[in-house]
Coordinates of C-alpha atoms in Angstrom, one line a residue:
X24 CA 18.0 5.2 20.7
X25 CA 18.7 3.2 23.8
X26 CA 19.6 -0.5 23.5
X27 CA 17.0 -2.8 24.9
X28 CA 16.9 -6.5 25.7
X29 CA 13.6 -6.6 23.8
X30 CA 11.7 -8.3 26.5
X31 CA 8.0 -7.2 27.1
X32 CA 9.2 -4.9 29.9
X33 CA 11.8 -3.3 27.7
X34 CA 9.2 -2.7 25.1
X35 CA 7.4 -0.4 27.5
X36 CA 10.5 1.8 27.7
X37 CA 10.6 1.8 24.0
X38 CA 7.0 2.8 23.8
X39 CA 7.7 5.8 26.1
X40 CA 10.4 6.8 23.6
X41 CA 7.8 6.7 20.8
X42 CA 5.5 9.0 22.8
X43 CA 8.4 11.5 23.1
X44 CA 8.4 11.8 19.3
X45 CA 4.8 13.0 19.1
X46 CA 3.9 16.0 16.9
X47 CA 0.5 17.1 18.1
X48 CA -0.4 19.1 15.0
X49 CA 0.5 16.2 12.8
X50 CA -1.5 13.8 14.9
X51 CA -4.7 15.9 14.5
X52 CA -4.1 16.2 10.8
X53 CA -3.2 12.5 10.2
X54 CA -6.1 11.2 12.3
X55 CA -8.6 12.8 9.9
X56 CA -6.9 11.3 6.9
X57 CA -6.5 7.8 8.3
X58 CA -10.1 7.0 9.3
X59 CA -8.6 4.5 11.7
X60 CA -10.1 3.0 14.9
X61 CA -6.6 2.9 16.4
X62 CA -5.1 5.6 18.6
X63 CA -2.6 7.7 16.7
X64 CA 0.5 9.0 18.5
X65 CA 1.4 11.5 15.8
X66 CA 4.8 10.6 14.6
X67 CA 5.8 11.7 11.1
X68 CA 6.6 9.1 8.5
X69 CA 10.3 10.1 8.0
X70 CA 10.8 9.8 11.8
X71 CA 9.2 6.4 11.9
X72 CA 11.3 5.2 9.0
X73 CA 14.4 6.3 10.8
X74 CA 13.2 4.6 14.0
X75 CA 12.6 1.4 12.0
X76 CA 16.1 1.5 10.6
X77 CA 17.5 1.8 14.1
X78 CA 15.3 -1.1 15.3
X79 CA 16.4 -3.3 12.5
X80 CA 20.0 -2.9 13.6
X81 CA 19.6 -3.0 17.4
X82 CA 16.7 -5.5 17.8
X83 CA 16.5 -7.3 14.5
X84 CA 13.9 -10.1 14.4
X85 CA 13.6 -10.0 18.2
X86 CA 11.4 -6.9 17.7
X87 CA 8.6 -8.9 16.1
X88 CA 8.0 -11.1 19.2
X89 CA 7.3 -8.1 21.4
X90 CA 5.7 -5.6 18.9
X91 CA 2.2 -4.6 19.9
X92 CA -0.8 -3.6 17.8
X93 CA -2.2 -1.0 20.2
X94 CA -1.5 2.1 18.1
X95 CA -1.3 3.1 14.4
X96 CA 2.5 3.7 14.7
X97 CA 3.3 0.4 16.5
X98 CA 1.6 -1.6 13.8
X99 CA 3.3 0.3 11.0
X100 CA 6.7 -0.2 12.7
X101 CA 6.3 -4.0 12.4
X102 CA 6.1 -3.7 8.6
X103 CA 8.8 -1.1 8.3
X104 CA 11.2 -3.1 10.4
X105 CA 10.4 -6.3 8.4
X106 CA 11.5 -4.4 5.3
X107 CA 14.8 -3.4 6.9
X108 CA 16.0 -6.5 8.8
X109 CA 18.5 -8.6 6.7
X110 CA 16.9 -12.1 6.1
X111 CA 16.3 -14.6 3.4
X112 CA 13.4 -13.7 1.1
X113 CA 11.3 -16.7 2.1
X114 CA 11.5 -15.7 5.7
X115 CA 10.6 -12.1 4.8
X116 CA 7.5 -13.4 3.1
X117 CA 6.4 -14.9 6.4
X118 CA 6.7 -11.6 8.2
X119 CA 5.0 -9.9 5.2
X120 CA 2.1 -12.2 5.5
X121 CA 1.8 -11.6 9.3
X122 CA 1.9 -7.9 8.7
X123 CA -0.6 -7.9 5.9
X124 CA -3.1 -10.2 7.5
X125 CA -2.8 -9.2 11.2
X126 CA -1.4 -5.6 11.3
X127 CA -2.8 -3.6 8.4
X128 CA -5.8 -1.7 9.5
X129 CA -5.9 1.3 7.2
X130 CA -4.6 2.6 3.8
X131 CA -1.4 4.1 5.3
X132 CA -0.4 0.8 6.9
X133 CA -0.6 -0.6 3.4
X134 CA 0.9 2.1 1.3
X135 CA 3.8 3.1 3.5
X136 CA 4.9 -0.5 3.9
X137 CA 4.6 -1.3 0.2
X138 CA 6.7 1.7 -0.8
X139 CA 9.4 0.5 1.6
X140 CA 9.9 -2.7 -0.3
X141 CA 12.0 -1.1 -3.1
X142 CA 15.2 -3.0 -2.3
X143 CA 13.4 -6.3 -1.7
X144 CA 11.5 -6.0 -4.9
X145 CA 14.7 -5.2 -6.9
X146 CA 16.4 -8.4 -5.6
X147 CA 13.3 -10.6 -5.9
X148 CA 11.3 -9.2 -8.8
X149 CA 9.5 -12.4 -10.0
X150 CA 9.0 -14.0 -6.6
X151 CA 7.5 -10.9 -5.0
X152 CA 5.2 -10.4 -8.0
X153 CA 3.9 -13.9 -7.6
X154 CA 3.3 -13.4 -3.9
X155 CA 1.5 -10.1 -4.6
X156 CA -0.8 -11.9 -7.1
X157 CA -1.8 -14.4 -4.4
X158 CA -2.9 -11.5 -2.2
X159 CA -5.4 -10.4 -4.8
X160 CA -7.4 -13.6 -4.3
X161 CA -7.8 -13.2 -0.5
X162 CA -11.1 -12.3 1.2
X163 CA -9.5 -9.7 3.5
X164 CA -9.8 -6.5 1.6
X165 CA -6.7 -5.0 3.2
X166 CA -4.6 -7.9 2.0
X167 CA -6.0 -7.3 -1.5
X168 CA -5.0 -3.7 -1.3
X169 CA -1.4 -4.7 -0.2
X170 CA -1.2 -6.8 -3.3
X171 CA -2.4 -4.0 -5.5
X172 CA -0.1 -1.4 -4.0
X173 CA 2.9 -3.7 -4.3
X174 CA 2.1 -3.9 -8.0
X175 CA 1.6 -0.2 -8.3
X176 CA 4.8 0.6 -6.5
X177 CA 7.1 -1.8 -8.2
X178 CA 5.6 -3.5 -11.3
X179 CA 4.1 -0.9 -13.6
X180 CA 6.8 -1.7 -16.2
X181 CA 7.8 -4.3 -18.7
X182 CA 7.6 -7.3 -18.6
X183 CA 4.9 -7.1 -15.8
X184 CA 2.5 -4.3 -16.8
X185 CA 0.2 -6.3 -19.0
X186 CA -0.3 -9.0 -16.3
X187 CA -0.7 -6.3 -13.7
X188 CA -3.6 -4.9 -15.7
X189 CA -5.1 -8.3 -16.1
X190 CA -4.9 -9.1 -12.4
X191 CA -6.3 -5.7 -11.5
X192 CA -9.2 -6.3 -13.8
X193 CA -10.0 -9.6 -12.0
X194 CA -10.4 -7.9 -8.6
X195 CA -14.1 -7.5 -7.8
X196 CA -14.6 -5.7 -4.6
X197 CA -17.0 -3.1 -3.2
X198 CA -14.6 -2.1 -0.5
X199 CA -13.7 1.6 -1.0
X200 CA -10.0 1.3 -0.4
X201 CA -9.6 -1.6 -2.8
X202 CA -11.5 0.3 -5.5
X203 CA -9.3 3.3 -4.8
X204 CA -6.2 1.1 -5.1
X205 CA -7.4 -0.2 -8.5
X206 CA -8.1 3.4 -9.7
X207 CA -4.8 4.7 -8.4
X208 CA -2.9 1.8 -10.1
X209 CA -4.6 2.4 -13.4
X210 CA -4.1 6.2 -13.3
X211 CA -0.4 5.7 -12.6
X212 CA -0.1 3.0 -15.3
X213 CA -1.7 5.4 -17.8
X214 CA 0.9 8.1 -16.9
X215 CA 3.7 5.5 -17.6
X216 CA 2.2 3.7 -20.6
X217 CA -1.0 5.3 -21.9
X218 CA -1.1 3.1 -25.1
X219 CA -1.1 -0.2 -23.2
X220 CA -3.8 1.0 -20.7
X221 CA -5.9 2.5 -23.6
X222 CA -5.9 -0.9 -25.2
X223 CA -6.8 -2.6 -21.9
X224 CA -9.7 -0.3 -21.4
X225 CA -11.3 -1.5 -24.6
X226 CA -12.1 -4.9 -23.1
X227 CA -12.0 -4.4 -19.3
X228 CA -14.5 -5.7 -16.8
X229 CA -14.1 -3.1 -14.1
X230 CA -17.1 -1.8 -12.1
X231 CA -18.3 1.7 -12.9
X232 CA -17.2 2.8 -9.5
X233 CA -13.6 1.9 -10.2
X234 CA -13.7 3.4 -13.7
X235 CA -15.0 6.7 -12.3
X236 CA -12.4 6.8 -9.6
X237 CA -9.7 5.9 -12.2
X238 CA -10.7 8.9 -14.4
X239 CA -10.8 11.2 -11.4
X240 CA -7.3 10.1 -10.4
X241 CA -6.0 10.5 -13.9
X242 CA -7.5 14.0 -14.3
X243 CA -5.8 15.0 -11.0
X244 CA -2.4 13.8 -12.2
X245 CA 0.2 16.2 -13.5
X246 CA 1.7 13.4 -15.6
X247 CA -1.4 12.9 -17.7
X248 CA -1.7 15.2 -20.7
X249 CA -4.7 17.5 -21.2
X250 CA -5.6 15.6 -24.4
X251 CA -5.6 12.3 -22.5
X252 CA -7.7 13.8 -19.7
X253 CA -10.2 15.0 -22.2
X254 CA -10.3 11.5 -23.9
X255 CA -10.8 9.8 -20.5
X256 CA -13.7 12.1 -19.6
X257 CA -15.4 11.2 -22.8
X258 CA -14.6 7.5 -22.3
X259 CA -16.2 7.6 -18.9
X260 CA -19.4 8.9 -20.5
X261 CA -19.6 6.0 -22.9
X262 CA -19.3 3.6 -19.9
X263 CA -22.3 5.2 -18.3
X264 CA -24.2 5.1 -21.6
X265 CA -23.7 1.3 -21.7
X266 CA -26.2 0.9 -18.9
X267 CA -24.0 1.0 -15.9
X268 CA -25.3 3.1 -13.0
X269 CA -23.1 5.7 -11.3
X270 CA -23.7 5.4 -7.6

């Protein structure tokens, strides 16, 4: 990667470098999955991660001042660089908020970023968990999804799991990608600790849509036993029988 002064003009040279990394077949494939209104260059995630690592070293926090929102990849790079640049945790949270509120436009912006926080989560377990809980109260559904996917990626374990289930239960959204995040979280939690999730299901207040998606995700998982899949299928039928309508 060339070294830039990270002015607005230099950013244009960097953008041309991004275009040179385009994989047209991947672009066509990924566009269909994203359901995004943004243009997609078509850069594979491992390549973007490597580019973010280079940017963190060469540009550091100067990158944030010039980063644009014009394409799917540019937005994602903001989050990936934020996860790489050395800084105090409180300062990182500021960039995390900017990314979550202003840059996240689709599920991949959310999920790829959250998965990149492994080192930050390991060093700041309680503090990041508290911040993620705050996201679940927001009106912006993408911010809510960021909170859920942070929990899914880093907190489906003791001593956090029980509170994760409680907070997930309190999320009431008809936004598809929030509901899918809830379902994915619950299915992953079941694979890790079926007894605790089983107990939680006895008194949950989830919508039928989330319950149905959760059972679907669990049945698709290789980590859930055939016996548990059969039980969940029967459990789903009892939820319908209680008067909830499957839409």
